[in-house]
Structure formats: structure tokens, C-alpha cells
mmCIF file of C-alpha atoms in Angstrom:
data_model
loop_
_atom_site.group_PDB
_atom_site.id
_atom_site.type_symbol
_atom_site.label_atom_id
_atom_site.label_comp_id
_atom_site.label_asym_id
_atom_site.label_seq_id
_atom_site.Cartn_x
_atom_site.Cartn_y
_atom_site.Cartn_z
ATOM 1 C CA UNK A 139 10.866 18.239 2.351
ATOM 2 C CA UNK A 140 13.604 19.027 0.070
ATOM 3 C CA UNK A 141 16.427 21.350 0.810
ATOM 4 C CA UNK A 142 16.598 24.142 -1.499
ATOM 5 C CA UNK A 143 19.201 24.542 -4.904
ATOM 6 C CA UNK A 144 21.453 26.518 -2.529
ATOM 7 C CA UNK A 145 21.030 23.572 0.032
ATOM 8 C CA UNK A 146 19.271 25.539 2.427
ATOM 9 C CA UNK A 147 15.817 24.757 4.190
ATOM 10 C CA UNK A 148 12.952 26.611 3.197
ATOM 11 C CA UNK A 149 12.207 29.738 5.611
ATOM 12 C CA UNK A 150 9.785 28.666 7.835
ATOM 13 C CA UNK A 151 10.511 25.059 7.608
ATOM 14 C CA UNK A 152 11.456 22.897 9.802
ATOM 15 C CA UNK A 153 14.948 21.462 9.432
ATOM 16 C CA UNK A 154 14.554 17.222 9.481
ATOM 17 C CA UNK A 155 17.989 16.909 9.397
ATOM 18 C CA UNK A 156 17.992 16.782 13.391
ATOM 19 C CA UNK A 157 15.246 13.638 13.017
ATOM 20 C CA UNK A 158 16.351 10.708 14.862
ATOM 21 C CA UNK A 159 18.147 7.732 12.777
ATOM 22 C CA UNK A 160 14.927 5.644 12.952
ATOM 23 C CA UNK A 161 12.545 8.346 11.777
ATOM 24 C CA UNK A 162 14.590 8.883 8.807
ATOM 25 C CA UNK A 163 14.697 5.152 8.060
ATOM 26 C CA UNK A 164 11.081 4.974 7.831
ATOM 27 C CA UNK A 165 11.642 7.848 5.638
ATOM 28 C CA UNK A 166 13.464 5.794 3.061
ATOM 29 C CA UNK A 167 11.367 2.652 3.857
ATOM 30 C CA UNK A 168 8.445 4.702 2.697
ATOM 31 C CA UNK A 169 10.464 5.737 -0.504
ATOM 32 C CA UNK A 170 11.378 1.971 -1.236
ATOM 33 C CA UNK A 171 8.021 0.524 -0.820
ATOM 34 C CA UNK A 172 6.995 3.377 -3.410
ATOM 35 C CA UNK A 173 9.835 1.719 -5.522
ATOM 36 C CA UNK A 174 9.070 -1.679 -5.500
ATOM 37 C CA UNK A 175 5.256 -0.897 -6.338
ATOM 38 C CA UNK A 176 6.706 0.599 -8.953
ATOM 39 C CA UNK A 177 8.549 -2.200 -9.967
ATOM 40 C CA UNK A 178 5.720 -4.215 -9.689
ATOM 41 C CA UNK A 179 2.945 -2.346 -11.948
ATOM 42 C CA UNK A 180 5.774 -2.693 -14.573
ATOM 43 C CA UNK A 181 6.358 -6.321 -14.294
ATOM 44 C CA UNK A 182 2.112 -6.703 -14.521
ATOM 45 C CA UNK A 183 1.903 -3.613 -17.158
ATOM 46 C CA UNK A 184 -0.725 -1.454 -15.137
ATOM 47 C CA UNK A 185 -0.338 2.079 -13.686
ATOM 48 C CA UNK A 186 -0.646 3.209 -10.077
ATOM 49 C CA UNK A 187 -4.710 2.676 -9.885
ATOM 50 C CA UNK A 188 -4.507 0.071 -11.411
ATOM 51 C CA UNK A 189 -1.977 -1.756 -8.983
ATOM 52 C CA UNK A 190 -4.176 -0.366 -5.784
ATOM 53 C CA UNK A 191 -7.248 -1.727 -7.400
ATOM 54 C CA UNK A 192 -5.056 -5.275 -7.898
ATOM 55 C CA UNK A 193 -3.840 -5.116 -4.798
ATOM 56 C CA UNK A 194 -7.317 -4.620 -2.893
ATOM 57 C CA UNK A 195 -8.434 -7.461 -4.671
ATOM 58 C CA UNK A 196 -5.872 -9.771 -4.027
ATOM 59 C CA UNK A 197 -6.074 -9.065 -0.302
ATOM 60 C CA UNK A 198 -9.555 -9.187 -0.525
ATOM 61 C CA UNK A 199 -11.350 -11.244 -2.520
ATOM 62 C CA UNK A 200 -13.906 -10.587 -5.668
ATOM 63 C CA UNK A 201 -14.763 -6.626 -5.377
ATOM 64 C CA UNK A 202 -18.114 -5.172 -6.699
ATOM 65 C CA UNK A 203 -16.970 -2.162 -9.048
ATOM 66 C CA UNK A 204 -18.851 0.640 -6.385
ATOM 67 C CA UNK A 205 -16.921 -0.648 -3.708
ATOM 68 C CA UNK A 206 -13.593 -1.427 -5.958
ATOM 69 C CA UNK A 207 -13.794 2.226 -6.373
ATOM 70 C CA UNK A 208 -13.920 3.448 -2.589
ATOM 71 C CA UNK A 209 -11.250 1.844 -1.384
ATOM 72 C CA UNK A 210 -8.900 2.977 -4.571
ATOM 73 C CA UNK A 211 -10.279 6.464 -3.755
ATOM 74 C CA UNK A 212 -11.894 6.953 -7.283
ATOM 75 C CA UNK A 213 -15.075 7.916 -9.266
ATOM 76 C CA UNK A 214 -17.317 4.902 -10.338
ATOM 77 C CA UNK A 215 -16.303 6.060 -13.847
ATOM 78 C CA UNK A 216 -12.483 5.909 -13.468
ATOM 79 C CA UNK A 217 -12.862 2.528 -11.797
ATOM 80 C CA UNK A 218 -14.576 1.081 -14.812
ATOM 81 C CA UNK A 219 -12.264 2.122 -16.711
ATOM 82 C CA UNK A 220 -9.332 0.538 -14.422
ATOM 83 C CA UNK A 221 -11.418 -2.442 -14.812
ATOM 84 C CA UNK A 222 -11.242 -2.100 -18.688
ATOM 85 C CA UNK A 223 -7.495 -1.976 -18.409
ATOM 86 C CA UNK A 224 -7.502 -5.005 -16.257
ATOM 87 C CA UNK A 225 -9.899 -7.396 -18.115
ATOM 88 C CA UNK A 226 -8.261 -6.299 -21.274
ATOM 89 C CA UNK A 227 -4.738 -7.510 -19.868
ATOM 90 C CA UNK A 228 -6.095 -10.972 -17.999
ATOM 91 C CA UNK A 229 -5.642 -9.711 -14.783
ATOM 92 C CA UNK A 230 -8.893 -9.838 -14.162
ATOM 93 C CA UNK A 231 -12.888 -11.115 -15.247
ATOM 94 C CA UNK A 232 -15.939 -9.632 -14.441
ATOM 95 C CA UNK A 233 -18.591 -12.189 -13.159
ATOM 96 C CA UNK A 234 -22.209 -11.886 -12.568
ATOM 97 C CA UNK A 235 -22.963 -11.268 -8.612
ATOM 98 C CA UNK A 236 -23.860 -14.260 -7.019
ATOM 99 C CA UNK A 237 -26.623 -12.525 -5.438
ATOM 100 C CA UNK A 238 -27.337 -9.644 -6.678
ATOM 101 C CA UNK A 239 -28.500 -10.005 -10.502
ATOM 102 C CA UNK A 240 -28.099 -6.210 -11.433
ATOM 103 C CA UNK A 241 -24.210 -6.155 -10.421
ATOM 104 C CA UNK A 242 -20.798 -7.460 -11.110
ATOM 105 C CA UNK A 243 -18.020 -8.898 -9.382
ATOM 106 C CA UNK A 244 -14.481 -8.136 -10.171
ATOM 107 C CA UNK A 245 -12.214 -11.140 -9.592
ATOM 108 C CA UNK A 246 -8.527 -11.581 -10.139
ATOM 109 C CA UNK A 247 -7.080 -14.195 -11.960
ATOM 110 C CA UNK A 248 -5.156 -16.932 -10.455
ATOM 111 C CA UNK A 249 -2.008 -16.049 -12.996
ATOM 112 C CA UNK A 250 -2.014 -12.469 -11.966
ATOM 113 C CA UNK A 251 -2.057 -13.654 -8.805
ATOM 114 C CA UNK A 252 0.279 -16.053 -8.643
ATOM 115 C CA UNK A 253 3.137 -13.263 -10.631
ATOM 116 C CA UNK A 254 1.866 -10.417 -8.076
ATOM 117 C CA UNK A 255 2.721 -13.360 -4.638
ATOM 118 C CA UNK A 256 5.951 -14.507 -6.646
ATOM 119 C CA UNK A 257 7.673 -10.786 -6.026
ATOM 120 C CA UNK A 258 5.481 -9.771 -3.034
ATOM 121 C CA UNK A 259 5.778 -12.840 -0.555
ATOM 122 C CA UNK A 260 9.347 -13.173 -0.422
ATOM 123 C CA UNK A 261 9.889 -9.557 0.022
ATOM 124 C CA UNK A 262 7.366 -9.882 3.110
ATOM 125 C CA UNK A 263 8.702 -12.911 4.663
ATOM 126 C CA UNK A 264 12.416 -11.658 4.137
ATOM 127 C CA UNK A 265 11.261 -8.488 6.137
ATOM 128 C CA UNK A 266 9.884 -10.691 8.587
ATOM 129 C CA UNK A 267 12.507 -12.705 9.008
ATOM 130 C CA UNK A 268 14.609 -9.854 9.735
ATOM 131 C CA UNK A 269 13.376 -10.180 13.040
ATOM 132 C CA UNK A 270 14.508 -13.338 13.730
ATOM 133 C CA UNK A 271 17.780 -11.182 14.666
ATOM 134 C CA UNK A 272 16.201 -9.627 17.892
ATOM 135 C CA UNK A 273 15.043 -11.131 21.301
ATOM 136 C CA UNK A 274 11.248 -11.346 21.789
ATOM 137 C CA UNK A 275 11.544 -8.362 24.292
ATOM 138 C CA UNK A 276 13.311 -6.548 21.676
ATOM 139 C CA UNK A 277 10.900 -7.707 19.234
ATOM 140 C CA UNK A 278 8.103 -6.544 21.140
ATOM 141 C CA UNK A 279 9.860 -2.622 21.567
ATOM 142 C CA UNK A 280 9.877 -2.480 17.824
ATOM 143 C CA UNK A 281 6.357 -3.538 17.254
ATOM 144 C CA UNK A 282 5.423 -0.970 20.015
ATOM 145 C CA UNK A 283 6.856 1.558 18.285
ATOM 146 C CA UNK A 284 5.522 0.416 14.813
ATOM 147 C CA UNK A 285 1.895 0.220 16.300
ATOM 148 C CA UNK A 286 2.581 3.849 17.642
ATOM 149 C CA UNK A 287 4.229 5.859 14.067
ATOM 150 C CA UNK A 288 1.244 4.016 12.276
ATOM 151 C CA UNK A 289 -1.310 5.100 14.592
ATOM 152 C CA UNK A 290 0.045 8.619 14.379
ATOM 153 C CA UNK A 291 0.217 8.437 10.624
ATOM 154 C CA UNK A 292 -2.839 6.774 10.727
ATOM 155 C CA UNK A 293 -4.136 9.969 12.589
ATOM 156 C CA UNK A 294 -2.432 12.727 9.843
ATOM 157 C CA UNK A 295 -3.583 10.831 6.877
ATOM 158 C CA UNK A 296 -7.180 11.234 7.918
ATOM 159 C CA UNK A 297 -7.973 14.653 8.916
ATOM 160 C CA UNK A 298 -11.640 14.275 9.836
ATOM 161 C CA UNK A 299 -10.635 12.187 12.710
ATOM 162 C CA UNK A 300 -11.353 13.547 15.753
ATOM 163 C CA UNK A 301 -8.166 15.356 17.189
ATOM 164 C CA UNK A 302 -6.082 13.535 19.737
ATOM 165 C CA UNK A 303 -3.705 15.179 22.490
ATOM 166 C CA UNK A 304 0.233 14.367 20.883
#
């Protein structure tokens, strides 16, 4: 939520500036991870689908195209066509189904790959090591709390859950 020209809150609106020090850190941590993805699809030349559908296939595995496009959220049309982009820049192949002789598997190539892990890993292990810095009962606080704002986010970002007392 963004103040207003005048710096002034939307009527109405609730006023985050009170917000605890730690919820507006995860704030900006959610604004940086949006920044390095960013940096990312620009280092491997693709767009926003096209990083999610990279990135569901590196954690992953080989994807069908149907189920490529449920997890990324998108029609089975705009997923070929992210697939396009991607075979057409070597990021990925299509392969026959191992199984299944009427469908394809998408599979990422080892180079993409290997340039997505170069900038991702040590960003991930340098977060991790960041705990190094706190005792294991303080370690286990902050993963409490982690395990709860994602399971409450978790709850808001899918509205046909069923409804849970706050």
C-alpha cells in the first residue's frame, strides 16, 4: 500500500506504518526476491513466465506441457508458446514421453541449468548461512515464526481454502 502524493494513507486504509520491524522486513524481502528474479530472467533472456516455467523445471524435473502449464498458472496455449521461447533460446528440448507416445516432455538443459544454480545457489546458501549467527534455540524461534507468516500467507493466497480462526 502506497501512501498517497500528499503522503497521506488512503481513507479507509489501514496505516502499515505501525507494522512491527520484522513484518516490514519481509516486506522488502518480498520486494528483493522480486528483484533478483528479475535479474535473473535478464541474465537467461526470458520474461516472467518464462522464468516460473524454468524454475518449475529445474526444481522438478522434465515437465509434460499440460502440467508445465498448471503450475505456471497458464492456458495450454500460452505454455506452448513459453516453450517456443525456451527451445528457441537452448534453455530447453522437447523429448518424446517415455511412456506415453502421444505426449512430450519438456526438459531443461544442463547449460541453462548450470547459469540459473551459478546466481541462485550462492544467494541460498549465503541466506542460510546467515543463520549460523544465532543459537539453535534462537534458530528454532525464527523458523517458528517463518513456518507461521507462510502458513498465513499460504492461507490469503488461496482463497478457496477453507477459512481458519486468526
Amino acid at each position: 500500500m502506497q501512501p498517497t502524493e500528499s503522503g497521506a494513507v488512503e481513507a479507509g486504509m489501514p496505516d502499515f506504518a505501525t507494522a512491527r520491524r520484522a513484518t516490514a522486513l519481509l516486506r522488502e524481502f518480498t520486494e528483493l526476491t522480486e528483484q533478483f528474479e528479475r535479474s535473473v530472467a535478464l541474465e537467461l533472456e526470458v520474461n516472467p513466465t518464462d522464468l516460473q516455467a524454468m524454475e518449475n523445471l529445474l526444481m522438478s524435473g522434465p515437465l509434460g506441457a499440460s502440467e508445465l502449464a498448471r503450475r505456471v498458472g497458464i492456458s495450454a496455449g500460452a505454455a506452448t508458446t513459453s516453450i517456443d521461447r525456451l527451445v528457441a533460446l537452448g534453455h530447453v528440448t522437447r523429448q518424446p514421453h517415455p511412456t506415453d507416445r502421444r505426449s512430450i516432455l519438456v526438459v531443461p538443459q544442463q547449460t541453462s541449468r548450470d547459469r540459473a544454480m551459478s546466481r541462485l545457489v550462492p544467494m541460498i546458501m549465503g541466506i542460510d548461512a546467515e543463520l549460523d549467527a544465532f543459537t539453535p534455540d534462537e534458530q528454532q524461534a525464527i523458523t517458528r515464526y517463518l513456518q507461521q507468516v507462510v502458513d498465513r500467507l499460504r492461507r490469503h493466497a488461496d482463497p478457496s481454502a477453507p477459512a481458519q480462526a486468526e
